[in-house]
Each structure stands twice: as C-alpha cells, then as structure tokens.
C-alpha cells in the first residue's frame, strides 16, 4: 500500500492553465471542457478546476441574475456553471476539490494563520497565496489521478483579481518545467463600422500575460467568423506563438460541436506534443455521433421554461437556467427531436392573462425550474394549473415541485391560503415548510453553504412513472433547498391523486411527486438537470420530452 502510494505520487502530472483575453463570457468554460474531452478521448485521465477570482466564499449567496446558475456538485459544493460544462463534456463527476474562489482561498489561509499553521512566520501575498492555489490544484489532480489537469482562471488577464492566479501559474511552471501549458482564449471583434476582424485587443491580452511573466502556448480565437490566415500570422508574430498554435474558434450552432472544431485544427496533438505525452488510443466516435444526431434532429419539441431570473438592465439572459437548457437538449436529441426552448417570464403572466393563454397553447411541455422568494410565483402557479387542467406535460424542479403542491392545495383541496412558509410563515396550511435542521441556521443568519446540498438517495416506489423512468429502485440526485413538503399533508394529497413516488430512505422527505390521471405531471425536490449529460440524458427530462413529443397537437 505504501509503495503504491509512493508510485502514485511520483507519477507525472501535467497542467494546462486557461486564461481569458479581452472580455469574459466568450466561452472559456466550453473551450476548457472541449480540450478536456479531446484529451480524454485519447485515453488520458483528465480533470478540470475552475477558479472564480471574486471574494465570495462560493456563489451560493449570489443573485442568479448577477452570477448565472449555481451548479451543485455531488458532494454538496455550490459552484459556477462551468463545473457543469466540465461534467457534461468530460462525463465525470467533479467535487469540492475542483472549484475555488479567492474568498475560499483567503478563508483557508486566515484560518491556518490563526491556528499557528505558518509557524510564526509572516504570511505574504506572494508566495503564500499562490502556494495555497497550487496546493489545491495538486489535490484535485491527485484525487482524479489525472494525467492532465485543466485549470480555468475566471475573468480576463489584466484584471486586478487575476494577478495571484497568474502568479500561481508562473510559480508552477518554474517548479515543473515542461509540465505546464498556458492557453489564452481571446475575443476578436468585428466592429460594425469597419467590417474587419481586429487582432489588437488580443495582442494586448497576450502582452498582459507577458507582463505577468507568462507566455501563452496556444491562442484560441473566439469570434463570430473563423479567424483568417493573415490575421493568424499577425497574432503569431506579435504574440510570439507558432501559426499552428493560433486556433480558430468561431461561433457554432451547438456547443457540442466545439470539440470537433478544435480537433480539425489538431489542438489536442499540439498539446500532446508540447507536453510530450504518450497517446494510447484515439476514440472521437461518440462526439461525431452526437454531432450527427444533433443535425438529424429536425422535428421540433417545444418546451416552455417559466422563470424569473432573466433581466439584467436592458438585457435578457437565460444563464441562470443553463443546466435546465442543456438537460432539455440532451433528452430531445436522444429521441431525435429538435429542442425548441421558449423562455417565459412568470411575472408577465401575472400582468397579462390573455397573453398567458396564448403562450401556453403553443407549448408541448412545460418546466418550472428552481427559485427563491415571492417574485413571480403566482405566475408560476398559473402555469402549473394550466398544465394540470389541460394535461400538458409538466416537469417541476425543486421550487417547481413545492409550488405544484401549493397550487393543488389551493385549487383542488380548497385551502385558499395554503402556501410555503418561505412566502407566508403564518399560513393556516403550511404545505411546504422549513426543514427541521434549517430553523436554527436561519435564526443565526447562517446562510452560506447551509442548504441541503449535494446528492442524497431517493427510493422509488414500485408501479410509479418515476420508477419506470429510472428503472432502478434507489437513485442519487443533487439537491439545493431549505424547505420541504410538509409530511403532515401527504394523505390529503394522496386523496386527490398525488403520488409520492420518490422518498428519502427514512420516508421523511418527499423527493418526487406525480399525478395519477395525467399523461405526465412529475416534479422533484432535487435538481435532475444537474446530472444530465449529452451521452446520458436524465430520465425525468427524457420522460417529459417523450410525453411532450407525443402531444397530439403536432
Ligand atoms: N426556495 C426553495 C427552498 O429553499 C426552493 C429552492 C430551489 O428551487 N432550489 O426550498
């Protein structure tokens, strides 16, 4: 055992840092994930780490319109949507070791200092902070036993927040010469008034890396159109990178095309060459098959997603629901349908009832994803009632399950003021209430990372639709909630045809509900979207999309 461990530790591990140039939001995460997928297809063990440079300890306390989706790992860490991208592309479960923020780094360092962990020495920004970062990257690599660890540094180079991470990269490169590569994912704009692709911002981004003591090995050029040869040469000369290492990454119809686009330009081979890795196999078949399946999925299935985290200033974004969107796509492609997603703002329903009906009529199925607080919930319940009464396939995710119970309590059981205590603590029928262990946390204002998080087992009842979909008795799915279906009302709901088809092993928590006399009305307390993968759609999404596809209207 001892010698095995030694062997294990002494084995060579390589690291690729992915940095961003010019602006954020250009797809660094998908690029990181795609490079990972290409290396994995060549038989390497690959893992990925995301760094978010902000000072929040995790994004769990951030507003979704500001941050986008909070992705939850199986072991219960609240992370950013890129971890979701890595999991979907690598088809691996990642965990706490794969994510860090500056807040989490400083928390560790300060706690260590308080317990004399630095042995009386002065704790310095450099090297102590980069050392903590490097230590964490190494742990992630060890845990995954990775040949290659891809580390994505959030934000863009030149930002104040990034400096210590670039310093970590520099120090790691110094310690492990030949084992560390740097990729720069940069944006090349085509200003409307010029009609020409400009390379200068990317040149400056490369210089920012140089100023931090780093030289990019690879420049990935994100742009609407592929970068052409003259501009590739320009970047090659000005950024000191071989022309073959300037890679075009134009916009594509589906993010799952990105690995194929990079493969065409031999990105994996360039990396393998530079890191002097030995390839044992090449198997890109499943990516080509996925791409062809996507292209051949022509007949549409229209799924409405009713949410509220859309607006930032004058712009409307669906980022807060990223995994839901991906999960719908995976399921639709699996059955050869083209996913058509309609984003619906529940607050609009409350104001315009006529428009609401019109919008509902155009849908084959409806999803209500997770959420918090009172804004927009009446509109969500209008949609649930519509789905229930018009036999429109419905899938509720977390809040979407809780609100389905509130809606039925009000409209079918006749308890007019039924509610979740999240909204009305004084309701006479608290059909959704705070979980026992949450009371104290709320009193203490202990909000960060204290929800019921991560995966927990759920036992599926025989003879239910949920059991038929999962084809297993016990499944594990990921959670993020404080409230639960109040068990006191279970019998009342059963009398009106609600089945509690999934429960926690101790029977205490309702995990899945479904309606008996409905083609597909299913809702879960967990978030099934978090475990959906392009090659393995989640069973509940598959159920919804199948039911929606056999909708008579089309
Ligand atoms: N607000 C609800 C709760 O805390 C639902 C959370 C969610 O949808 N993720 O239980």
XYZ file of C-alpha atoms and ligand atoms in Angstrom:
564
model
C 0.000 0.000 0.000
C 2.792 2.340 0.992
C 4.787 1.743 -2.161
C 1.650 2.091 -4.271
C 1.056 5.496 -2.805
C 4.584 6.500 -3.489
C 4.265 5.382 -7.064
C 1.038 7.202 -7.375
C 2.553 10.427 -6.078
C 5.638 10.252 -8.196
C 3.714 9.795 -11.402
C 3.905 12.672 -13.819
C 1.049 15.144 -13.827
C 0.651 17.980 -16.269
C -1.382 21.163 -16.036
C -2.938 23.436 -18.636
C -3.973 26.887 -17.475
C -6.712 28.546 -19.484
C -6.813 32.319 -19.223
C -9.153 34.794 -20.875
C -8.423 37.791 -23.057
C -10.393 40.943 -23.961
C -13.673 40.079 -22.278
C -15.429 37.459 -20.224
C -18.349 35.346 -21.377
C -16.763 34.229 -24.649
C -16.792 30.537 -23.826
C -13.620 29.814 -21.882
C -15.511 27.171 -19.948
C -16.690 25.347 -23.058
C -13.194 25.604 -24.568
C -11.654 24.192 -21.382
C -14.235 21.402 -21.323
C -13.713 20.655 -25.032
C -9.943 20.399 -24.716
C -10.555 18.058 -21.785
C -12.905 15.931 -23.886
C -10.366 15.656 -26.720
C -7.622 14.560 -24.341
C -9.935 12.106 -22.607
C -10.823 10.616 -25.999
C -7.102 9.865 -26.371
C -7.057 7.770 -23.241
C -5.739 10.346 -20.769
C -7.176 10.833 -17.322
C -8.366 14.401 -17.303
C -9.801 16.626 -14.635
C -10.652 20.315 -14.578
C -10.540 23.051 -11.963
C -12.430 26.331 -12.067
C -11.168 29.411 -10.297
C -13.528 32.305 -9.672
C -11.447 35.249 -8.510
C -14.165 37.047 -6.534
C -14.222 37.277 -2.743
C -17.447 35.369 -2.087
C -16.546 32.053 -0.495
C -18.862 30.386 -3.014
C -21.558 31.670 -5.390
C -24.375 30.241 -3.251
C -25.270 33.613 -1.831
C -25.156 35.452 -5.171
C -28.215 36.602 -7.039
C -28.730 34.337 -10.105
C -29.328 37.316 -12.416
C -25.913 38.583 -11.450
C -23.982 35.346 -11.401
C -25.898 32.893 -13.580
C -26.623 29.363 -12.478
C -25.316 27.936 -9.229
C -24.185 24.427 -10.076
C -24.095 21.926 -7.195
C -21.524 19.122 -7.075
C -22.421 15.625 -5.843
C -20.528 16.352 -2.605
C -22.528 19.482 -1.971
C -20.432 22.462 -3.041
C -22.203 25.391 -4.667
C -20.141 26.292 -7.728
C -20.345 28.033 -11.020
C -21.885 26.866 -14.302
C -18.501 25.980 -15.794
C -18.242 22.996 -13.459
C -21.466 21.876 -15.142
C -19.847 22.277 -18.556
C -16.830 20.238 -17.474
C -19.043 17.466 -16.101
C -21.120 17.353 -19.275
C -18.116 17.276 -21.622
C -15.834 15.058 -19.551
C -18.703 12.837 -18.416
C -17.158 12.759 -14.931
C -18.446 13.852 -11.530
C -16.312 16.648 -10.140
C -16.286 17.703 -6.498
C -15.192 20.267 -3.932
C -11.545 19.960 -4.965
C -12.374 21.171 -8.462
C -13.536 24.641 -7.554
C -12.140 27.626 -5.684
C -12.795 31.318 -5.203
C -10.485 33.944 -3.744
C -12.852 34.018 -0.760
C -12.302 30.309 -0.111
C -8.526 30.656 -0.543
C -8.256 33.535 1.907
C -10.567 31.807 4.374
C -8.214 28.806 4.454
C -5.104 30.967 4.758
C -6.527 33.101 7.550
C -7.779 30.080 9.490
C -4.393 28.431 9.088
C -2.636 31.553 10.352
C -4.970 31.749 13.370
C -4.074 28.182 14.339
C -0.305 28.816 14.038
C -0.201 26.857 10.798
C 2.517 29.159 9.448
C 4.713 28.566 12.495
C 5.092 32.204 13.461
C 6.201 33.402 10.022
C 4.788 36.453 8.238
C 2.070 35.377 5.818
C 2.682 37.126 2.481
C 0.545 37.688 -0.608
C 3.365 36.046 -2.556
C 4.272 33.198 -2.182
C 1.676 32.125 0.405
C -1.463 32.788 -1.639
C -0.125 31.200 -4.869
C 1.148 28.265 -2.791
C -2.344 27.647 -1.453
C -3.705 27.810 -5.026
C -1.038 25.396 -6.305
C -1.673 23.064 -3.370
C -5.340 22.898 -4.266
C -4.653 22.238 -7.940
C -2.378 19.371 -6.928
C -5.031 17.879 -4.655
C -7.579 17.960 -7.485
C -5.058 16.233 -9.772
C -4.235 13.580 -7.147
C -7.872 12.851 -6.360
C -8.676 12.304 -10.025
C -5.326 10.601 -10.594
C -5.143 12.916 -13.599
C -2.544 12.938 -16.356
C -3.801 16.359 -17.328
C -5.472 18.943 -15.095
C -7.018 21.876 -16.896
C -7.309 24.977 -14.737
C -9.566 27.760 -15.902
C -8.892 31.175 -14.392
C -12.163 33.114 -14.466
C -12.330 36.674 -15.788
C -9.700 38.174 -18.071
C -5.953 38.752 -17.849
C -5.028 42.249 -16.820
C -7.739 42.313 -14.163
C -6.578 43.079 -10.671
C -8.362 39.980 -9.338
C -6.418 37.617 -11.599
C -2.885 38.508 -10.607
C -2.352 35.973 -7.831
C -3.615 33.165 -10.061
C -1.245 34.136 -12.853
C 1.479 34.182 -10.233
C 0.478 30.634 -9.199
C 0.735 29.596 -12.832
C 4.177 31.210 -13.134
C 5.444 29.523 -9.970
C 4.110 26.152 -11.041
C 5.783 26.495 -14.424
C 9.045 27.255 -12.684
C 8.742 24.206 -10.431
C 7.624 21.822 -13.185
C 9.319 22.900 -16.399
C 7.759 21.182 -19.387
C 4.652 20.122 -17.460
C 2.660 23.348 -17.553
C 0.992 24.957 -20.582
C -0.887 28.221 -20.925
C -3.823 28.790 -23.232
C -5.288 32.202 -23.931
C -8.922 32.223 -25.019
C -9.439 35.619 -26.525
C -12.146 37.506 -28.349
C -11.701 39.052 -31.787
C -14.298 41.697 -32.522
C -15.540 42.739 -35.952
C -16.713 46.324 -35.331
C -19.804 47.033 -37.413
C -18.470 50.271 -38.857
C -15.217 48.633 -40.024
C -16.411 45.203 -41.074
C -12.963 43.815 -40.339
C -11.746 41.437 -37.626
C -9.383 43.213 -35.235
C -6.491 41.445 -33.530
C -5.118 44.329 -31.460
C -7.121 43.653 -28.256
C -5.811 40.071 -28.287
C -2.254 41.321 -28.792
C -2.690 43.426 -25.662
C -4.097 40.465 -23.758
C -1.019 38.407 -24.694
C 1.163 41.313 -23.505
C -0.684 41.340 -20.180
C 0.279 37.707 -19.802
C 3.871 38.591 -20.706
C 3.841 41.318 -18.064
C 2.887 38.653 -15.522
C 5.915 36.635 -16.608
C 3.912 34.222 -18.774
C 3.995 33.306 -22.431
C 0.889 31.735 -23.988
C 1.498 28.406 -25.745
C -1.827 28.454 -27.525
C -4.197 31.247 -28.527
C -7.793 30.284 -29.111
C -9.594 32.925 -31.110
C -13.256 33.258 -30.287
C -15.144 35.203 -32.907
C -18.310 35.192 -34.995
C -16.388 34.093 -38.124
C -13.235 31.945 -38.142
C -10.024 33.961 -37.964
C -8.314 34.016 -41.391
C -4.708 33.281 -42.343
C -3.361 36.887 -42.494
C -4.686 37.611 -39.013
C -3.382 34.322 -37.690
C 0.063 35.340 -38.932
C -0.290 38.737 -37.350
C -1.107 37.200 -33.959
C 1.650 34.651 -34.373
C 4.283 37.345 -34.906
C 3.075 39.831 -32.344
C 2.308 37.284 -29.611
C 5.311 35.035 -30.173
C 3.258 31.916 -30.883
C 3.631 29.494 -33.842
C 0.909 29.985 -36.504
C -0.340 26.432 -35.875
C -0.976 27.418 -32.260
C -3.355 30.199 -33.220
C -6.653 28.365 -33.314
C -9.965 29.459 -34.800
C -12.997 29.029 -32.560
C -15.907 30.623 -34.402
C -19.499 30.607 -33.138
C -21.187 27.252 -33.727
C -24.819 26.171 -33.655
C -24.271 23.878 -30.671
C -21.559 23.951 -28.007
C -21.114 20.194 -28.531
C -19.568 20.997 -31.944
C -16.644 22.774 -30.285
C -14.546 19.624 -29.628
C -14.871 18.707 -33.316
C -13.869 22.217 -34.444
C -10.773 22.102 -32.238
C -9.990 18.578 -33.403
C -9.974 19.716 -37.056
C -7.166 22.082 -36.127
C -5.166 19.420 -34.270
C -5.343 21.212 -30.921
C -5.015 18.007 -28.903
C -1.990 16.928 -30.929
C -0.282 20.273 -30.385
C -0.864 19.940 -26.643
C 0.334 16.339 -26.580
C 3.472 17.334 -28.488
C 4.271 20.225 -26.192
C 3.692 18.206 -23.025
C 5.411 15.154 -24.523
C 2.566 12.843 -23.572
C 2.131 9.318 -24.926
C -1.163 8.572 -26.624
C -2.620 5.116 -26.029
C -5.766 5.341 -28.197
C -7.954 7.717 -30.130
C -11.698 7.485 -29.872
C -13.619 10.501 -31.109
C -16.547 8.437 -32.387
C -19.063 9.393 -29.759
C -18.548 13.111 -30.404
C -19.051 12.651 -34.129
C -22.171 10.585 -33.445
C -23.539 13.241 -31.108
C -22.949 15.928 -33.699
C -24.720 13.912 -36.373
C -27.613 13.147 -34.015
C -27.984 16.872 -33.326
C -28.018 17.658 -37.032
C -30.593 14.963 -37.760
C -32.966 16.041 -35.007
C -35.312 18.098 -37.133
C -38.871 17.687 -35.846
C -39.253 20.193 -33.037
C -40.473 19.731 -29.488
C -41.412 22.995 -27.789
C -40.686 23.270 -24.101
C -41.572 26.375 -22.138
C -39.344 27.244 -19.189
C -41.141 29.536 -16.766
C -38.677 31.505 -14.681
C -37.861 34.922 -13.372
C -34.085 35.291 -13.294
C -33.798 36.785 -16.752
C -33.249 40.502 -16.702
C -30.026 42.418 -16.151
C -30.535 46.084 -17.006
C -31.814 46.228 -20.574
C -30.712 42.694 -21.361
C -32.466 39.363 -21.053
C -30.341 36.328 -20.242
C -31.172 32.699 -19.614
C -27.847 31.938 -17.909
C -29.477 31.224 -14.567
C -31.102 28.144 -16.132
C -28.127 26.797 -18.065
C -28.241 23.189 -16.870
C -32.008 23.061 -17.424
C -31.468 24.179 -21.001
C -28.744 21.595 -21.568
C -30.812 18.819 -19.976
C -33.738 19.558 -22.330
C -31.383 19.412 -25.310
C -29.806 16.107 -24.237
C -33.214 14.469 -23.821
C -34.638 15.868 -27.062
C -31.652 14.808 -29.195
C -31.774 11.376 -27.591
C -35.204 10.806 -29.143
C -34.317 12.611 -32.382
C -36.251 15.816 -31.683
C -35.077 19.358 -32.130
C -35.345 21.184 -28.811
C -37.167 24.484 -29.068
C -36.976 26.320 -25.789
C -39.327 29.157 -25.009
C -38.251 31.347 -22.097
C -41.284 32.655 -20.277
C -41.181 35.270 -17.574
C -43.706 34.357 -14.891
C -44.086 37.970 -13.820
C -45.527 38.773 -17.263
C -48.275 36.164 -16.806
C -49.491 37.905 -13.691
C -49.935 41.122 -15.661
C -51.278 39.848 -18.970
C -53.658 36.891 -18.636
C -54.665 36.857 -22.314
C -51.104 36.620 -23.455
C -50.563 33.854 -20.908
C -53.157 31.591 -22.560
C -51.747 32.267 -25.994
C -48.267 31.367 -24.855
C -49.381 28.168 -23.123
C -51.220 26.999 -26.242
C -48.032 26.984 -28.297
C -46.189 24.615 -25.950
C -45.722 20.826 -25.962
C -44.459 20.736 -22.412
C -43.549 22.978 -19.552
C -40.818 23.185 -16.926
C -40.721 25.239 -13.758
C -37.152 25.325 -12.503
C -35.750 26.157 -9.069
C -36.238 29.516 -7.436
C -36.423 31.509 -4.247
C -38.726 34.140 -2.805
C -42.107 35.534 -3.765
C -41.459 37.395 -7.005
C -43.186 35.681 -9.924
C -44.636 32.725 -8.011
C -48.293 33.465 -8.744
C -47.457 33.377 -12.471
C -45.653 30.081 -11.983
C -48.726 28.640 -10.274
C -50.913 29.840 -13.170
C -48.699 27.785 -15.483
C -48.867 24.758 -13.170
C -52.672 24.958 -13.039
C -52.810 25.231 -16.818
C -50.553 22.163 -17.230
C -52.609 20.199 -14.685
C -56.000 21.060 -16.181
C -55.046 20.904 -19.862
C -52.992 17.707 -19.482
C -49.906 19.489 -20.738
C -46.740 17.545 -19.800
C -45.164 19.183 -16.757
C -41.822 18.846 -15.007
C -41.197 20.770 -11.776
C -37.703 21.178 -10.384
C -37.363 21.920 -6.658
C -39.426 25.111 -6.295
C -41.399 23.704 -9.236
C -42.406 20.775 -7.012
C -43.125 22.884 -3.971
C -45.313 25.303 -5.937
C -47.170 22.413 -7.594
C -48.208 21.238 -4.124
C -49.191 24.768 -3.077
C -51.231 25.181 -6.264
C -53.111 21.907 -5.736
C -53.645 22.652 -2.052
C -55.333 25.897 -3.006
C -57.242 24.859 -6.084
C -58.103 21.194 -5.508
C -58.093 20.836 -1.724
C -59.646 24.287 -1.374
C -57.209 25.633 1.237
C -57.183 29.146 -0.127
C -54.278 30.492 1.896
C -52.084 27.380 1.557
C -48.503 28.363 0.992
C -44.852 27.664 1.578
C -43.641 29.264 4.791
C -40.852 30.782 2.706
C -43.542 33.204 1.486
C -46.139 33.235 4.265
C -44.912 31.992 7.660
C -48.427 32.456 9.122
C -50.415 30.419 6.590
C -53.041 28.089 8.083
C -51.870 25.346 5.680
C -48.052 25.288 5.515
C -47.877 22.561 2.857
C -44.219 23.450 2.336
C -42.206 24.257 5.431
C -38.644 24.747 6.621
C -36.719 21.524 7.212
C -36.030 20.894 10.913
C -32.283 21.431 10.764
C -32.755 24.746 8.951
C -34.590 26.659 11.721
C -31.513 27.400 13.787
C -29.415 28.312 10.753
C -31.979 30.910 9.723
C -32.150 32.369 13.233
C -28.358 32.732 13.254
C -28.324 34.269 9.752
C -26.055 31.392 8.785
C -26.879 31.444 5.068
C -23.695 30.485 3.205
C -23.462 26.850 2.134
C -26.080 25.725 4.649
C -28.931 24.478 2.447
C -29.478 20.754 1.987
C -26.827 20.393 -0.691
C -25.441 17.662 -2.896
C -26.639 14.189 -3.697
C -28.856 12.095 -1.458
C -30.552 8.785 -2.121
C -34.171 8.611 -3.190
C -36.204 5.394 -3.044
C -38.647 4.975 -5.931
C -41.995 3.299 -5.334
C -42.914 0.290 -7.451
C -45.530 0.867 -10.107
C -44.928 4.590 -10.421
C -43.981 6.546 -13.535
C -40.811 7.713 -11.785
C -39.700 4.127 -11.177
C -40.457 3.210 -14.785
C -38.330 6.115 -15.995
C -35.334 5.468 -13.761
C -35.634 1.656 -13.942
C -33.937 1.464 -10.570
C -35.142 1.334 -7.006
C -32.640 3.743 -5.479
C -31.214 6.747 -7.290
C -28.964 9.581 -6.152
C -29.737 13.106 -7.257
C -28.464 16.537 -6.246
C -30.253 18.991 -4.011
C -30.242 22.662 -3.080
C -33.106 23.643 -0.808
C -34.150 24.670 2.698
C -37.855 23.875 2.533
C -39.634 20.545 2.085
C -43.108 19.128 1.507
C -44.747 19.001 4.925
C -45.354 15.265 5.621
C -48.456 16.150 7.653
C -50.417 16.711 4.442
C -49.284 13.639 2.498
C -52.561 11.756 2.941
C -54.639 14.746 1.884
C -52.659 14.993 -1.314
C -52.878 11.253 -1.937
C -56.647 11.503 -1.782
C -56.628 13.891 -4.749
C -54.422 11.637 -6.873
C -50.941 12.847 -5.982
C -48.440 10.021 -5.635
C -45.313 10.476 -3.589
C -43.318 8.247 -5.882
C -39.861 9.049 -4.509
C -38.993 9.397 -0.815
C -35.821 9.643 1.223
C -34.853 6.192 2.622
C -36.287 7.127 6.056
C -39.588 8.083 4.358
C -39.390 11.574 5.813
C -38.679 13.731 2.778
C -40.749 13.825 -0.392
C -38.344 13.634 -3.310
C -40.687 13.072 -6.273
C -44.397 13.632 -6.767
C -46.543 12.685 -9.738
C -50.175 12.872 -10.751
C -52.112 9.704 -11.487
C -54.582 10.946 -14.049
C -52.279 12.942 -16.233
C -50.087 11.970 -19.216
C -47.013 13.405 -17.493
C -47.031 15.520 -14.377
C -43.876 14.974 -12.414
C -41.885 17.103 -10.024
C -38.814 16.521 -7.922
C -37.369 18.149 -4.829
C -33.913 17.537 -6.293
C -32.421 19.063 -9.440
C -32.320 16.349 -12.122
C -30.832 18.843 -14.607
C -27.515 18.692 -12.744
C -26.838 15.070 -13.637
C -27.938 15.181 -17.260
C -25.147 14.534 -19.766
C -25.147 14.691 -23.569
C -24.499 10.957 -23.746
C -26.774 10.129 -20.788
C -29.900 12.284 -20.538
C -31.630 12.428 -17.176
C -34.641 10.049 -17.011
C -37.084 12.720 -15.800
C -36.206 15.046 -18.686
C -36.470 12.129 -21.060
C -39.919 11.401 -19.659
C -41.025 14.978 -20.160
C -39.676 15.290 -23.682
C -41.183 11.953 -24.731
C -44.579 12.928 -23.365
C -44.290 16.368 -24.973
C -43.366 14.808 -28.319
C -46.423 12.604 -28.361
C -48.597 15.619 -27.712
C -51.482 15.349 -30.191
C -51.283 18.962 -31.330
C -48.280 18.340 -33.538
N -36.799 28.141 -2.289
C -36.980 26.737 -2.164
C -36.211 26.147 -0.995
O -35.323 26.743 -0.473
C -36.606 26.020 -3.439
C -35.153 26.074 -3.760
C -34.837 25.705 -5.172
O -35.704 25.726 -6.045
N -33.600 25.410 -5.449
O -36.507 25.053 -0.569
